[in-house]
mmCIF file of C-alpha atoms and ligand atoms in Angstrom:
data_model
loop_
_atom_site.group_PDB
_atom_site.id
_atom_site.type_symbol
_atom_site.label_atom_id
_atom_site.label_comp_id
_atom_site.label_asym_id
_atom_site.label_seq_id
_atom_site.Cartn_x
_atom_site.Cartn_y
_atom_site.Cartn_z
ATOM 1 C CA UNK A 1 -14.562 -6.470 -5.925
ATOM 2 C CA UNK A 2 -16.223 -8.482 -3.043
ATOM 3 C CA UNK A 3 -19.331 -6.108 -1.478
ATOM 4 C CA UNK A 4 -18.517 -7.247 1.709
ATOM 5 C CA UNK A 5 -14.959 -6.145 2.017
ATOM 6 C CA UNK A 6 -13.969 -3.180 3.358
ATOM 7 C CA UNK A 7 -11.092 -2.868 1.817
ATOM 8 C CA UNK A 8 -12.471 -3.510 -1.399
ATOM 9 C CA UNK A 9 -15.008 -0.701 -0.364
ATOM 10 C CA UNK A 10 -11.520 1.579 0.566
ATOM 11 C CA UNK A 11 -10.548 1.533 -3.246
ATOM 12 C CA UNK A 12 -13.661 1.528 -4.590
ATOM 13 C CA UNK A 13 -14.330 5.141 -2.282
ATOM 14 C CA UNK A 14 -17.188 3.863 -0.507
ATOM 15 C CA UNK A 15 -15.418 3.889 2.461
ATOM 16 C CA UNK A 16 -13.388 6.675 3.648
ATOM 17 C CA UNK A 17 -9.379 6.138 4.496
ATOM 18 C CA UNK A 18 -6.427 7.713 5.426
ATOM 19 C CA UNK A 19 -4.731 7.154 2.331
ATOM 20 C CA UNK A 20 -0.782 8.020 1.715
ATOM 21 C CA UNK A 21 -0.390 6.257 -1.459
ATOM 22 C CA UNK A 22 -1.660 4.893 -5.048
ATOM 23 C CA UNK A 23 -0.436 3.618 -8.022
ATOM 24 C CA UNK A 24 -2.160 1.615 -11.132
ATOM 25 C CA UNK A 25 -1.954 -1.903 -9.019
ATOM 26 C CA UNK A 26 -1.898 -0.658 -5.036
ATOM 27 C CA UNK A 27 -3.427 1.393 -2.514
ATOM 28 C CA UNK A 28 -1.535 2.357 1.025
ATOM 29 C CA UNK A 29 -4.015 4.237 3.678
ATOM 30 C CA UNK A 30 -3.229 4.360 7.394
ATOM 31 C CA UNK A 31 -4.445 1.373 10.151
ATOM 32 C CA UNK A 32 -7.879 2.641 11.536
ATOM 33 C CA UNK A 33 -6.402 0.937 14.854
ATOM 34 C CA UNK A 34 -2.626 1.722 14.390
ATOM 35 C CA UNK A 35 -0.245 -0.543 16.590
ATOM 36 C CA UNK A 36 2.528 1.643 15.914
ATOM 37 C CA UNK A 37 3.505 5.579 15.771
ATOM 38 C CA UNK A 38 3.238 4.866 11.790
ATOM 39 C CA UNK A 39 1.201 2.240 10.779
ATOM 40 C CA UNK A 40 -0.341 2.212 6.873
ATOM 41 C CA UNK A 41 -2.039 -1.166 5.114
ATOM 42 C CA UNK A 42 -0.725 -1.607 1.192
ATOM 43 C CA UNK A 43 -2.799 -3.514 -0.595
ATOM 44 C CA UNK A 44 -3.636 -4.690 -4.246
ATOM 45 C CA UNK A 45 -6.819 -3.004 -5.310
ATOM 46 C CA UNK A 46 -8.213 -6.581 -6.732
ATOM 47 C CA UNK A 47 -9.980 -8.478 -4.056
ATOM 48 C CA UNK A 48 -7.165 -11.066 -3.107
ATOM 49 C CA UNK A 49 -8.016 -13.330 0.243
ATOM 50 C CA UNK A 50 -4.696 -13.976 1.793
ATOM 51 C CA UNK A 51 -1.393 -14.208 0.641
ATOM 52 C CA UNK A 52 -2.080 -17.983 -0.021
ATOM 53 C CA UNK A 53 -4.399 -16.636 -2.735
ATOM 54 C CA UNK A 54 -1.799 -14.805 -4.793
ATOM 55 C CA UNK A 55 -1.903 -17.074 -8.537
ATOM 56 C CA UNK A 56 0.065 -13.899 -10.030
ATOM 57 C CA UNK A 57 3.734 -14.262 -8.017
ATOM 58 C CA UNK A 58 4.440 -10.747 -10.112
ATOM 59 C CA UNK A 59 1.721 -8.851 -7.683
ATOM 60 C CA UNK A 60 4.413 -9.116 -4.712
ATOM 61 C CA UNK A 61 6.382 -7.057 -6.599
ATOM 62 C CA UNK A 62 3.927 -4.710 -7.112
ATOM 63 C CA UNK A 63 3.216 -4.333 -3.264
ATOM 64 C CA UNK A 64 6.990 -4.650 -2.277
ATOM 65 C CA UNK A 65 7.095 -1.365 -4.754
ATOM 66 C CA UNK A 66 4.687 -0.054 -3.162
ATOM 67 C CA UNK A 67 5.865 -0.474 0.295
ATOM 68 C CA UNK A 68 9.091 0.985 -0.529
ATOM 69 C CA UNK A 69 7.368 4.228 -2.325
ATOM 70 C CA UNK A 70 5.458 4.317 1.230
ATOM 71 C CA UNK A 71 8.657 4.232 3.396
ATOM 72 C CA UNK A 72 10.459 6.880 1.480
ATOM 73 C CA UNK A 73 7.451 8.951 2.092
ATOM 74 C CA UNK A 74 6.874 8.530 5.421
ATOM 75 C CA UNK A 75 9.554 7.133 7.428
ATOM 76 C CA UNK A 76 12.904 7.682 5.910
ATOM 77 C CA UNK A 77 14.922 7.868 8.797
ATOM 78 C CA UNK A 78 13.629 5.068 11.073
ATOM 79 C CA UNK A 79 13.892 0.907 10.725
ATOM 80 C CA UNK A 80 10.545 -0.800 9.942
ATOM 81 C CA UNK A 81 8.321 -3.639 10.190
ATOM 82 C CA UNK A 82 6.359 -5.576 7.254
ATOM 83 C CA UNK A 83 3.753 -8.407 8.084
ATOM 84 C CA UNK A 84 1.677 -10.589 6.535
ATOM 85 C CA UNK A 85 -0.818 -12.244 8.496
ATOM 86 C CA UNK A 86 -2.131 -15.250 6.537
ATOM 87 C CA UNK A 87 -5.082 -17.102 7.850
ATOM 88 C CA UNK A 88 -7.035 -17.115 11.252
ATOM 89 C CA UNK A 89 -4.308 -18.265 13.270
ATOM 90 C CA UNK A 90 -2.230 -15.881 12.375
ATOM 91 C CA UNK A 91 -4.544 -13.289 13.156
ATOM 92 C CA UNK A 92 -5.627 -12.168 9.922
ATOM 93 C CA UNK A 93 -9.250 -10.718 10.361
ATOM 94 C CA UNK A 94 -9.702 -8.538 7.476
ATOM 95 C CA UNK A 95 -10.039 -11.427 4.274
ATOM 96 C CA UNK A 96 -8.298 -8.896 1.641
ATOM 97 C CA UNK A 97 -4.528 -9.493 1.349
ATOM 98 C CA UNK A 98 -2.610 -6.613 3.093
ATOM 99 C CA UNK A 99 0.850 -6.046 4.305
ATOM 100 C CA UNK A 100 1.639 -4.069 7.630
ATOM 101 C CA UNK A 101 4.267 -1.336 7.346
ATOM 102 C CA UNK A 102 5.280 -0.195 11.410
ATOM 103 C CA UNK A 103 7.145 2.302 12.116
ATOM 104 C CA UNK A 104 8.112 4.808 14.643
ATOM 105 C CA UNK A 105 9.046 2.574 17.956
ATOM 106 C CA UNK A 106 11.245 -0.103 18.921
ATOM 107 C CA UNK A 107 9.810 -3.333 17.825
ATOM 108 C CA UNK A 108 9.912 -6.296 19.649
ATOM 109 C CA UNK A 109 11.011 -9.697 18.913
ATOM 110 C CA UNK A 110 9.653 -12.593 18.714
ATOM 111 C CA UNK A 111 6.236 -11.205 17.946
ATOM 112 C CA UNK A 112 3.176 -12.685 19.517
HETATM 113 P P1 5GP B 1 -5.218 -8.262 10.024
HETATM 114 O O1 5GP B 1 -5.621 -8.487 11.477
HETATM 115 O O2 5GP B 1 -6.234 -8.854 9.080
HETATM 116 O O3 5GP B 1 -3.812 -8.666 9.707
HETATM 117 O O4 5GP B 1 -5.233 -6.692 9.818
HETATM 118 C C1 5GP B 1 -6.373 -5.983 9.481
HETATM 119 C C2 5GP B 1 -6.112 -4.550 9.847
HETATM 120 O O5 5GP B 1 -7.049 -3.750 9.199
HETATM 121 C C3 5GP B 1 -6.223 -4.259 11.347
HETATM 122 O O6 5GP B 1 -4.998 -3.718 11.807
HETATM 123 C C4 5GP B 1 -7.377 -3.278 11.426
HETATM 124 O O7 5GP B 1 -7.179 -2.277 12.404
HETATM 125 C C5 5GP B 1 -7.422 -2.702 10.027
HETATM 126 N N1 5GP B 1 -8.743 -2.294 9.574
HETATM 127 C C6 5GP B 1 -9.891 -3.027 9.656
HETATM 128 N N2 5GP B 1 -10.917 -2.362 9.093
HETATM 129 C C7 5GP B 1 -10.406 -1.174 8.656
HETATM 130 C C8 5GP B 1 -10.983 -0.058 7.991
HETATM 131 O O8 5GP B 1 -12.180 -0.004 7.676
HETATM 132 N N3 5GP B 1 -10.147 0.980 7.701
HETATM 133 C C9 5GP B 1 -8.819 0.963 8.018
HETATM 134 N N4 5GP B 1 -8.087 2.041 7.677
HETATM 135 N N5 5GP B 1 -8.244 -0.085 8.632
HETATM 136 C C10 5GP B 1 -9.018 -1.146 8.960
HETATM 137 ZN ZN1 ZN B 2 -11.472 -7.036 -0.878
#
């Protein structure tokens, strides 16, 4: 757990969040700043930096798992978005790896 994070401070309950699911490895809780109709954050609940941090390949099954417990609960009937952003140039501004599930609008392509 990294002080400093706030997700890590999400899963630890320091922090308060929307959340919509758990299970022994992940945590999903709805985007304080949603882009989206429907847009929740999975995460692992160990402090990971990016996805170029993962040294256990087996936790992207946990989150893919995860993300697909999400989508049954909250958006069965509508396509979907996942996204990864990995490093400052890609926008990543919260240093605890996360995956972006949105939902509920068309979605356009290419994304900026
Ligand atoms: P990134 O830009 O790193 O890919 O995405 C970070 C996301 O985390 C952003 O969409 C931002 O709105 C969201 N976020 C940042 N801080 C918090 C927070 O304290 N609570 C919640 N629920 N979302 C947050
Ligand atoms: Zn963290």
């Amino acid at each position: 757990m990294s002080q400093s994070c706030p997700f890590c401070r999400i899963v630890s309950g320091e922090l308060k969040a929307d959340i919509v699911y758990e299970d022994e490895t992940c945590l999903a809780f709805r985007d304080i700043a949603p882009q989206a109709p429907s847009h929740v954050l999975i995460i692992p609940k160990d402090h990971v930096p990016s996805a170029s941090h993962v040294e256990d390949h087996v936790l992207w099954v946990s989150l893919m798992v995860a993300v697909r417990e999400v989508v049954r609960r909250i958006s069965p009937d509508s396509g979907y978005r996942l996204v990864v952003n990995c490093g400052e140039d890609a926008g990543q501004t919260v240093p605890h790896l996360h995956v972006h599930l949105l939902s509920g609008r068309p979605l356009g392509w290419p994304p900026g």
